[in-house]
Short mmCIF file of C-alpha atoms and ligand atoms in Angstrom, two decimals:
data_model
loop_
_atom_site.label_atom_id
_atom_site.label_comp_id
_atom_site.label_asym_id
_atom_site.label_seq_id
_atom_site.Cartn_x
_atom_site.Cartn_y
_atom_site.Cartn_z
CA MET A 220 -81.48 -45.84 -5.36
CA THR A 221 -79.58 -48.42 -3.38
CA ALA A 222 -76.00 -47.32 -1.87
CA LYS A 223 -74.69 -50.35 -3.63
CA LYS A 224 -75.48 -49.01 -7.22
CA TYR A 225 -74.15 -45.61 -6.51
CA ILE A 226 -70.80 -44.96 -8.38
CA TYR A 227 -68.20 -43.39 -6.41
CA PHE A 228 -65.45 -41.28 -8.03
CA ASP A 229 -64.25 -39.08 -5.08
CA HIS A 230 -61.57 -41.26 -3.58
CA SER A 231 -59.41 -38.06 -2.96
CA ALA A 232 -62.06 -36.94 -0.42
CA THR A 233 -62.05 -40.35 1.25
CA THR A 234 -61.85 -44.08 0.43
CA PRO A 235 -64.12 -47.13 1.57
CA LEU A 236 -62.51 -49.19 4.31
CA ASP A 237 -60.77 -52.34 3.00
CA ARG A 238 -62.45 -55.56 4.03
CA GLU A 239 -59.07 -56.86 5.31
CA VAL A 240 -58.66 -53.50 7.42
CA LEU A 241 -62.03 -53.88 8.90
CA LYS A 242 -61.40 -57.55 9.93
CA ALA A 243 -58.17 -56.33 11.70
CA MET A 244 -59.88 -53.68 13.38
CA ALA A 245 -62.81 -55.69 14.80
CA PRO A 246 -61.59 -57.12 18.02
CA PHE A 247 -60.30 -53.67 19.20
CA TRP A 248 -63.79 -52.19 19.53
CA GLN A 249 -64.97 -54.78 22.12
CA ALA A 250 -63.02 -57.83 23.14
CA ASP A 251 -59.48 -56.19 23.20
CA PHE A 252 -60.70 -52.75 24.34
CA GLY A 253 -57.78 -51.84 26.71
CA ASN A 254 -56.02 -48.60 27.11
CA PRO A 255 -52.50 -48.99 25.89
CA ALA A 256 -51.30 -46.76 28.82
CA SER A 257 -52.72 -49.13 31.35
CA LEU A 258 -50.21 -51.46 32.99
CA HIS A 259 -52.40 -54.49 33.45
CA LEU A 260 -53.18 -57.34 30.83
CA ARG A 261 -55.70 -55.41 29.03
CA GLY A 262 -53.40 -52.38 28.60
CA ARG A 263 -50.32 -54.59 27.45
CA GLN A 264 -52.48 -56.24 24.93
CA ALA A 265 -53.60 -53.01 23.48
CA LEU A 266 -50.04 -51.67 23.73
CA GLU A 267 -48.78 -54.60 21.74
CA ALA A 268 -51.25 -54.09 19.07
CA VAL A 269 -50.29 -50.43 18.82
CA ASP A 270 -46.57 -51.33 18.64
CA ILE A 271 -47.10 -53.76 15.93
CA ALA A 272 -48.95 -51.17 13.87
CA ARG A 273 -46.29 -48.52 14.53
CA GLU A 274 -43.48 -51.00 13.53
CA ARG A 275 -45.08 -51.83 10.29
CA ILE A 276 -45.85 -48.17 9.43
CA ALA A 277 -42.21 -47.33 10.28
CA GLU A 278 -40.99 -50.07 8.03
CA PHE A 279 -43.11 -48.52 5.07
CA PHE A 280 -41.92 -45.12 5.78
CA ASN A 281 -38.33 -46.28 6.27
CA CYS A 282 -37.88 -44.88 9.74
CA GLN A 283 -37.68 -45.82 13.28
CA PRO A 284 -40.97 -46.70 15.05
CA GLY A 285 -40.07 -44.00 17.74
CA GLU A 286 -40.39 -41.36 14.80
CA ILE A 287 -44.15 -42.29 14.25
CA ILE A 288 -46.50 -40.04 16.13
CA PHE A 289 -50.19 -41.15 15.78
CA THR A 290 -52.53 -38.22 15.37
CA SER A 291 -56.17 -37.80 14.42
CA GLY A 292 -55.37 -37.28 10.96
CA ALA A 293 -53.21 -35.32 8.44
CA THR A 294 -55.00 -32.00 9.52
CA GLU A 295 -53.48 -32.53 13.12
CA ALA A 296 -50.21 -33.92 11.73
CA ASN A 297 -49.72 -30.76 9.61
CA ASN A 298 -50.74 -28.47 12.38
CA LEU A 299 -48.34 -30.22 14.79
CA ALA A 300 -45.53 -30.28 12.22
CA ILE A 301 -45.84 -26.48 11.49
CA LYS A 302 -46.88 -24.91 15.13
CA GLY A 303 -44.81 -27.67 17.00
CA LEU A 304 -41.82 -26.83 15.16
CA VAL A 305 -42.17 -22.89 15.62
CA LYS A 306 -43.03 -23.31 19.32
CA ASN A 307 -39.92 -25.52 20.07
CA LEU A 308 -37.82 -22.88 18.19
CA ARG A 309 -39.24 -20.00 20.33
CA ALA A 310 -38.71 -21.79 23.29
CA GLN A 311 -35.05 -21.87 22.25
CA GLY A 312 -34.94 -18.29 21.74
CA TRP A 313 -35.42 -18.10 17.89
CA ALA A 314 -37.59 -15.02 17.56
CA ASP A 315 -37.96 -14.77 13.85
CA PRO A 316 -38.30 -17.97 11.91
CA GLU A 317 -39.30 -18.29 8.36
CA ILE A 318 -41.36 -20.86 6.58
CA ILE A 319 -41.45 -21.63 2.84
CA THR A 320 -44.26 -23.42 1.54
CA SER A 321 -46.33 -23.47 -1.77
CA ALA A 322 -49.39 -21.59 -3.08
CA ILE A 323 -51.22 -24.96 -3.52
CA GLU A 324 -51.12 -26.73 -0.16
CA HIS A 325 -54.10 -27.93 1.73
CA ASP A 326 -55.69 -25.57 4.17
CA SER A 327 -54.35 -27.48 7.03
CA ILE A 328 -50.82 -26.21 6.04
CA LEU A 329 -51.87 -22.71 4.82
CA GLU A 330 -54.14 -21.80 7.85
CA PRO A 331 -51.54 -22.71 10.49
CA ILE A 332 -48.85 -20.70 8.62
CA ARG A 333 -51.17 -17.64 8.17
CA GLU A 334 -51.79 -17.79 12.05
CA LEU A 335 -48.17 -17.75 12.75
CA GLU A 336 -47.71 -14.88 10.36
CA LYS A 337 -49.82 -12.88 12.46
CA GLU A 338 -47.52 -13.76 15.29
CA GLY A 339 -44.64 -12.50 13.43
CA VAL A 340 -43.34 -15.66 11.67
CA ASN A 341 -42.35 -14.68 8.03
CA ALA A 342 -43.89 -17.10 5.29
CA VAL A 343 -43.12 -17.37 1.67
CA PHE A 344 -45.63 -19.07 -0.85
CA ALA A 345 -43.70 -20.40 -3.83
CA PRO A 346 -45.80 -20.04 -6.90
CA VAL A 347 -46.59 -23.11 -9.33
CA ASN A 348 -46.49 -23.16 -13.15
CA GLY A 349 -49.55 -23.74 -15.38
CA ASN A 350 -49.39 -27.31 -14.64
CA GLY A 351 -49.84 -26.80 -10.93
CA ILE A 352 -46.02 -27.79 -10.17
CA VAL A 353 -43.80 -26.14 -7.88
CA ASP A 354 -40.40 -25.10 -9.19
CA PRO A 355 -37.60 -26.42 -6.98
CA ALA A 356 -35.31 -23.61 -8.21
CA ALA A 357 -37.92 -21.17 -6.68
CA ILE A 358 -37.59 -22.97 -3.36
CA ARG A 359 -33.79 -23.03 -3.61
CA ALA A 360 -33.82 -19.35 -4.12
CA ALA A 361 -36.21 -18.55 -1.34
CA ILE A 362 -34.11 -20.41 1.40
CA ASN A 363 -32.13 -17.83 3.55
CA GLU A 364 -30.55 -17.83 6.95
CA ARG A 365 -33.85 -17.28 8.74
CA THR A 366 -35.67 -20.37 7.07
CA VAL A 367 -36.46 -23.20 9.35
CA LEU A 368 -38.97 -25.14 7.48
CA VAL A 369 -39.85 -25.94 3.87
CA SER A 370 -43.16 -27.75 3.45
CA VAL A 371 -44.29 -28.78 0.00
CA MET A 372 -47.08 -31.49 -0.60
CA TYR A 373 -46.46 -34.71 -2.44
CA VAL A 374 -49.44 -34.64 -4.48
CA ASN A 375 -52.03 -31.97 -4.81
CA SER A 376 -55.46 -33.12 -3.85
CA GLU A 377 -57.42 -31.10 -6.46
CA THR A 378 -55.67 -31.59 -9.44
CA GLY A 379 -53.54 -34.51 -8.54
CA ALA A 380 -50.26 -32.75 -9.59
CA LEU A 381 -47.18 -34.68 -8.54
CA GLN A 382 -44.69 -32.22 -6.79
CA PRO A 383 -40.86 -32.83 -7.16
CA VAL A 384 -40.57 -33.54 -3.44
CA ARG A 385 -37.38 -35.67 -3.65
CA GLU A 386 -35.60 -32.87 -5.47
CA ILE A 387 -36.77 -30.30 -2.87
CA GLY A 388 -35.77 -32.52 -0.01
CA LYS A 389 -32.49 -32.97 -1.54
CA LEU A 390 -31.96 -29.16 -1.96
CA VAL A 391 -33.09 -28.55 1.66
CA ARG A 392 -30.58 -31.17 3.00
CA LYS A 393 -27.87 -29.45 0.86
CA ALA A 394 -28.86 -26.08 2.27
CA ARG A 395 -28.72 -27.37 5.86
CA GLU A 396 -25.37 -28.88 5.29
CA LYS A 397 -24.15 -25.55 3.92
CA ARG A 398 -25.47 -23.78 6.83
CA HIS A 399 -23.73 -26.26 9.25
CA LYS A 400 -20.42 -25.66 7.41
CA LEU A 401 -20.82 -21.98 7.70
CA TRP A 402 -21.61 -22.35 11.43
CA LEU A 403 -18.48 -24.42 11.88
CA THR A 404 -16.43 -21.41 10.74
CA ARG A 405 -17.81 -19.16 13.44
CA PRO A 406 -15.57 -18.19 16.37
CA LEU A 407 -16.20 -20.58 19.21
CA ALA A 408 -17.85 -18.04 21.44
CA ASP A 409 -20.36 -17.63 18.81
CA ARG A 410 -20.98 -21.23 18.18
CA GLU A 411 -22.37 -21.43 21.76
CA LYS A 412 -25.60 -20.05 20.39
CA LYS A 413 -27.28 -23.04 18.79
CA GLU A 414 -27.52 -23.62 14.95
CA ARG A 415 -30.84 -22.65 13.45
CA PRO A 416 -32.34 -25.76 12.13
CA LEU A 417 -33.72 -26.29 8.53
CA TRP A 418 -36.13 -28.98 7.97
CA PHE A 419 -38.33 -30.53 5.01
CA HIS A 420 -41.94 -31.41 5.56
CA THR A 421 -44.25 -33.10 3.05
CA ASP A 422 -47.91 -33.65 3.15
CA ALA A 423 -48.14 -37.04 1.61
CA THR A 424 -51.85 -37.60 2.25
CA GLN A 425 -52.65 -38.09 -1.52
CA ALA A 426 -49.53 -39.88 -2.38
CA VAL A 427 -49.24 -42.94 0.04
CA ASN A 428 -51.33 -45.25 -2.21
CA PHE A 429 -49.17 -44.89 -5.09
CA PHE A 430 -45.63 -43.45 -4.59
CA ASN A 431 -42.61 -44.24 -2.55
CA CYS A 432 -42.74 -42.53 0.78
CA GLY A 433 -39.46 -43.63 2.36
CA ALA A 434 -38.12 -40.95 4.56
CA GLN A 435 -34.46 -41.70 3.92
CA GLY A 436 -34.49 -41.98 0.10
CA ASN A 437 -36.76 -38.91 -0.33
CA PHE A 438 -35.00 -36.62 2.14
CA PHE A 439 -38.18 -36.23 4.32
CA ASP A 440 -37.70 -35.00 7.90
CA LEU A 441 -41.35 -34.70 8.51
CA LEU A 442 -44.32 -36.35 6.76
CA SER A 443 -48.22 -36.19 7.27
CA PHE A 444 -50.83 -38.64 6.19
CA SER A 445 -54.42 -39.85 6.89
CA GLY A 446 -55.76 -43.30 7.29
CA HIS A 447 -58.92 -42.88 5.37
CA LYS A 448 -57.34 -41.95 2.11
CA ILE A 449 -55.61 -45.38 1.98
CA TYR A 450 -58.62 -47.62 2.56
CA GLY A 451 -58.17 -47.31 6.22
CA PRO A 452 -60.28 -45.69 8.91
CA LYS A 453 -61.22 -41.86 9.53
CA GLY A 454 -59.95 -40.01 12.48
CA VAL A 455 -56.30 -41.45 12.63
CA GLY A 456 -53.17 -40.43 10.85
CA VAL A 457 -49.51 -40.11 11.49
CA LEU A 458 -46.74 -37.32 11.66
CA TYR A 459 -43.58 -38.88 10.89
CA LYS A 460 -40.75 -36.93 12.66
CA ASN A 461 -37.10 -37.55 12.19
CA ALA A 462 -35.67 -37.98 15.77
CA LYS A 463 -33.39 -34.91 15.18
CA VAL A 464 -36.25 -32.66 14.62
CA GLY A 465 -37.12 -30.68 17.76
CA LEU A 466 -40.83 -30.24 18.16
CA SER A 467 -43.08 -28.94 21.08
CA ALA A 468 -46.62 -30.34 21.72
CA ILE A 469 -49.56 -28.26 20.73
CA GLN A 470 -51.85 -30.37 22.69
CA THR A 471 -50.88 -31.40 26.25
CA GLY A 472 -52.11 -33.47 28.97
CA GLY A 473 -51.74 -37.08 28.90
CA HIS A 474 -48.16 -37.48 27.84
CA GLN A 475 -48.72 -40.06 25.14
CA GLU A 476 -46.50 -40.31 21.99
CA GLY A 477 -43.43 -39.18 23.75
CA ASN A 478 -45.22 -36.29 25.11
CA LEU A 479 -45.86 -34.94 21.70
CA ARG A 480 -49.56 -35.73 21.32
CA SER A 481 -51.52 -36.10 24.41
CA GLY A 482 -54.69 -38.03 24.50
CA THR A 483 -55.71 -41.66 24.70
CA LEU A 484 -54.67 -43.56 21.69
CA ASN A 485 -57.22 -44.68 18.98
CA VAL A 486 -56.35 -48.34 19.27
CA PRO A 487 -58.89 -49.58 16.54
CA GLY A 488 -57.84 -46.79 14.27
CA ILE A 489 -54.20 -47.34 14.70
CA VAL A 490 -54.60 -51.06 14.24
CA GLY A 491 -56.56 -50.12 11.02
CA LEU A 492 -53.97 -47.89 9.92
CA GLY A 493 -51.34 -50.60 10.23
CA ALA A 494 -53.37 -53.02 8.30
CA ALA A 495 -54.11 -50.49 5.40
CA ILE A 496 -50.44 -49.72 5.20
CA ARG A 497 -49.55 -53.43 5.06
CA LEU A 498 -51.97 -53.81 2.11
CA LEU A 499 -49.53 -51.21 0.38
CA GLY A 500 -46.46 -53.62 0.50
CA GLN A 501 -42.92 -52.74 1.15
CA ALA A 502 -41.51 -50.06 -1.28
CA GLY A 503 -37.92 -50.13 -2.25
CA LYS A 504 -35.42 -47.98 -0.52
CA MET A 505 -34.31 -46.32 -3.78
CA GLY A 506 -37.48 -44.49 -4.52
CA GLU A 507 -39.51 -47.41 -6.13
CA PRO A 508 -42.94 -47.90 -5.27
CA SER A 509 -43.93 -51.43 -3.98
CA ARG A 510 -45.50 -54.19 -6.14
CA GLU A 511 -49.01 -53.35 -4.60
CA GLN A 512 -48.43 -49.57 -5.17
CA LYS A 513 -47.60 -50.29 -8.90
CA LYS A 514 -50.64 -52.61 -9.10
CA ASN A 515 -52.90 -49.74 -7.82
CA THR A 516 -51.32 -47.29 -10.16
CA LEU A 517 -51.76 -49.47 -13.23
CA SER A 518 -55.50 -50.33 -12.50
CA VAL A 519 -56.56 -46.68 -11.64
CA ALA A 520 -54.56 -45.11 -14.30
CA LYS A 521 -56.09 -47.31 -16.96
CA LEU A 522 -59.64 -46.35 -15.92
CA ARG A 523 -58.58 -42.69 -15.61
CA ASP A 524 -57.27 -42.52 -19.03
CA LEU A 525 -60.30 -44.11 -20.39
CA LEU A 526 -62.28 -41.43 -18.74
CA VAL A 527 -60.10 -38.69 -19.96
CA LYS A 528 -60.00 -39.77 -23.53
CA GLY A 529 -63.84 -40.39 -23.54
CA VAL A 530 -64.72 -36.80 -21.94
CA LEU A 531 -62.41 -35.08 -24.22
CA LYS A 532 -63.66 -36.88 -27.42
CA SER A 533 -67.35 -36.59 -26.54
CA ILE A 534 -67.59 -33.06 -24.92
CA PRO A 535 -66.40 -29.86 -26.58
CA ASN A 536 -64.76 -26.98 -24.76
CA VAL A 537 -63.33 -28.86 -21.87
CA ILE A 538 -59.97 -28.15 -20.09
CA LEU A 539 -58.23 -31.00 -18.37
CA ASN A 540 -56.37 -29.54 -15.35
CA THR A 541 -54.63 -32.50 -14.31
CA PRO A 542 -51.10 -32.75 -15.70
CA LEU A 543 -51.42 -36.37 -17.03
CA GLY A 544 -47.57 -37.05 -17.33
CA GLN A 545 -46.96 -35.69 -13.67
CA ALA A 546 -49.88 -36.59 -11.50
CA ALA A 547 -51.38 -39.19 -9.34
CA PRO A 548 -53.03 -41.95 -11.38
CA GLY A 549 -56.52 -41.55 -10.04
CA HIS A 550 -57.12 -37.79 -10.82
CA ALA A 551 -58.94 -36.41 -13.64
CA HIS A 552 -59.85 -32.65 -13.00
CA PHE A 553 -61.78 -30.96 -15.70
CA SER A 554 -63.40 -27.52 -16.28
CA PHE A 555 -66.51 -27.60 -18.55
CA LEU A 556 -66.43 -24.18 -19.83
CA GLY A 557 -69.65 -22.39 -19.13
CA VAL A 558 -71.05 -24.83 -16.73
CA GLU A 559 -70.88 -24.24 -12.91
CA GLY A 560 -69.06 -27.06 -11.16
CA GLU A 561 -71.76 -27.48 -8.68
CA SER A 562 -74.48 -27.94 -11.32
CA THR A 563 -72.57 -30.74 -12.90
CA LEU A 564 -72.06 -32.18 -9.44
CA ILE A 565 -75.65 -32.34 -8.58
CA ALA A 566 -76.64 -33.67 -12.01
CA LEU A 567 -74.28 -36.43 -11.76
CA ASP A 568 -75.33 -37.23 -8.22
CA LEU A 569 -78.94 -37.47 -9.48
CA ALA A 570 -77.62 -39.96 -12.09
CA GLY A 571 -76.04 -41.90 -9.19
CA ILE A 572 -72.50 -40.82 -9.59
CA GLY A 573 -70.43 -39.07 -6.78
CA VAL A 574 -67.79 -36.50 -7.85
CA SER A 575 -66.55 -33.40 -6.38
CA THR A 576 -66.10 -29.75 -7.59
CA GLY A 577 -62.45 -29.57 -6.19
CA SER A 578 -61.29 -30.56 -2.79
CA ALA A 579 -64.04 -31.98 -0.48
CA CYS A 580 -63.06 -29.42 2.16
CA ALA A 581 -63.36 -26.36 -0.10
CA SER A 582 -66.87 -27.54 -1.76
CA GLY A 583 -69.65 -25.62 -0.08
CA SER A 584 -67.58 -22.39 -0.17
CA LEU A 585 -68.29 -20.08 -3.03
CA THR A 586 -64.70 -18.81 -3.49
CA ALA A 587 -62.74 -20.31 -6.38
CA SER A 588 -60.03 -22.91 -5.58
CA HIS A 589 -56.78 -21.24 -4.55
CA VAL A 590 -55.01 -24.08 -6.27
CA LEU A 591 -56.53 -23.36 -9.70
CA LEU A 592 -55.96 -19.64 -9.19
CA ALA A 593 -52.50 -20.28 -8.49
CA MET A 594 -52.12 -22.05 -11.65
CA GLY A 595 -53.28 -19.00 -13.59
CA ILE A 596 -56.78 -20.40 -14.32
CA LYS A 597 -59.42 -17.52 -14.50
CA THR A 598 -62.01 -17.34 -11.69
CA GLU A 599 -64.84 -18.32 -13.97
CA VAL A 600 -63.19 -21.36 -15.32
CA ALA A 601 -62.21 -22.28 -11.83
CA HIS A 602 -65.84 -22.37 -10.96
CA ASN A 603 -66.51 -24.78 -13.89
CA SER A 604 -64.50 -27.54 -12.40
CA VAL A 605 -65.35 -30.99 -11.57
CA ARG A 606 -62.73 -33.56 -10.12
CA PHE A 607 -63.07 -37.36 -10.66
CA THR A 608 -60.79 -39.46 -8.40
CA ILE A 609 -60.82 -43.15 -9.30
CA GLY A 610 -60.26 -45.77 -6.64
CA LYS A 611 -59.04 -49.43 -6.65
CA LEU A 612 -62.76 -50.92 -6.67
CA ASN A 613 -63.97 -48.58 -9.53
CA THR A 614 -64.71 -50.58 -12.95
CA ARG A 615 -64.66 -50.13 -16.65
CA GLU A 616 -68.44 -50.33 -16.69
CA GLU A 617 -68.61 -47.45 -14.29
CA ILE A 618 -66.42 -45.25 -16.56
CA ASN A 619 -68.66 -46.36 -19.47
CA LYS A 620 -71.75 -45.20 -17.41
CA VAL A 621 -70.15 -41.70 -16.92
CA LEU A 622 -69.34 -41.40 -20.54
CA GLN A 623 -72.84 -42.13 -21.43
CA VAL A 624 -74.53 -39.74 -18.86
CA LEU A 625 -71.94 -36.83 -18.82
CA PRO A 626 -72.24 -35.36 -22.37
CA PRO A 627 -76.00 -34.95 -22.35
CA ILE A 628 -75.85 -33.45 -18.79
CA ILE A 629 -73.25 -30.90 -19.98
CA SER A 630 -75.20 -30.00 -23.16
CA ARG A 631 -78.35 -29.48 -21.09
CA LEU A 632 -76.61 -27.34 -18.44
CA ARG A 633 -75.03 -25.45 -21.52
CA ARG A 634 -78.24 -24.70 -22.99
CA MET A 635 -79.18 -22.79 -19.77
CA SER A 636 -75.84 -20.84 -19.91
CA PRO A 637 -74.25 -18.12 -21.92
CA ILE A 638 -71.54 -20.50 -23.53
CA LYS A 639 -72.83 -22.34 -26.46
CA GLU A 640 -71.18 -25.35 -27.93
N1 PMP B 160 -53.83 -32.92 3.24
C1 PMP B 160 -54.44 -33.19 2.06
C2 PMP B 160 -53.39 -33.16 0.86
C3 PMP B 160 -55.61 -33.68 2.12
O1 PMP B 160 -56.01 -34.11 0.87
C4 PMP B 160 -56.50 -33.81 3.16
C5 PMP B 160 -57.69 -34.40 3.18
N2 PMP B 160 -58.56 -33.69 2.14
C6 PMP B 160 -55.72 -33.54 4.28
C7 PMP B 160 -54.54 -32.92 4.45
C8 PMP B 160 -56.74 -33.49 5.76
O2 PMP B 160 -56.80 -34.75 6.11
P1 PMP B 160 -57.81 -35.07 7.22
O3 PMP B 160 -59.22 -34.40 7.05
O4 PMP B 160 -58.04 -36.62 7.20
O5 PMP B 160 -57.18 -34.56 8.50
#
């Protein structure tokens, strides 16, 4: 089978590089190869290209260019946001910070937090409802005088569930203002001790294609994302950090990125990231997505809805785990009862269709997805799950092909398993 004929429905794992992005990156592999830290012509040319990308990205996120830190991706951005904040606070003498997050975060949030827990940081993992959505009231209730960070993802990578991040950002801002007022009422001598910060971070990796990510309008203090989920290159990403947020580097040496992320900049990657962001247009300041984001949403949602309707109609005993009314437009996450997700994945792969059993990072492990378990889904049902994530190049014919091959695959696999139709 040629790669061309293969049907790809795993855009949450990664997206193909857009042609325009590839074109923009091309000169920076060879002709314009300079190191932006060099003072000579080649270095200055590279720096100019990085600066242009930085400005473009800052415009999209409605922040200052100096608030954009280039990283190797969302994993590093998440680690830097969490560990860098705690490191900075410890350097200032705050010994007992607390972090509030949700039970459905990506492992690049959960694992750094668990590491910090071992070092004495208190962590709260807010639960989600049956739709996999965090309740802002639970976040509000958990915030206390020790809390320094609330981190809740924008869109869940497995189910596509859209989280109320603007509401959470707003309530974090309010709690910070309340804390500040209280601090002002302290006796002057007491006030020499610095005020404990409280910031809101969101992992927007799965949201950037479709939703408004303006830092001001959404009350984001920190935000992470990766280039390869937005038709940009792999191995490059961003941490947006509000200028007021104190952060310490977790990778030191070369002093790049305002001393916050040492290492020679990935110039082709950064240029590609700038080009990928440019393709997403300029979102409105009031929370509206851009024209381009709306177009992406409309085209993938149309195909996704066709897929969902077709699957639910033609296959019995299926649970849809994506809350369609409050989700990213390209996600369709199913549990085909009685059939191991891996078996469905392999059968679809043999039929020339690429899907995932959950998050790409978790596949290969035999433990059930922590996201589905947090939603109250039983372990055996969680093991039955298959995720389709539609992208901007998918077609109606490709959906029709899935609807043609999937029902007999599920029937065949069920004949080998205890649950009968
Ligand atoms: N956060 C989320 C929500 C993701 O979906 C991913 C990628 N699966 C990451 C973080 C990590 O991105 P990367 O592997 O590009 O660092």
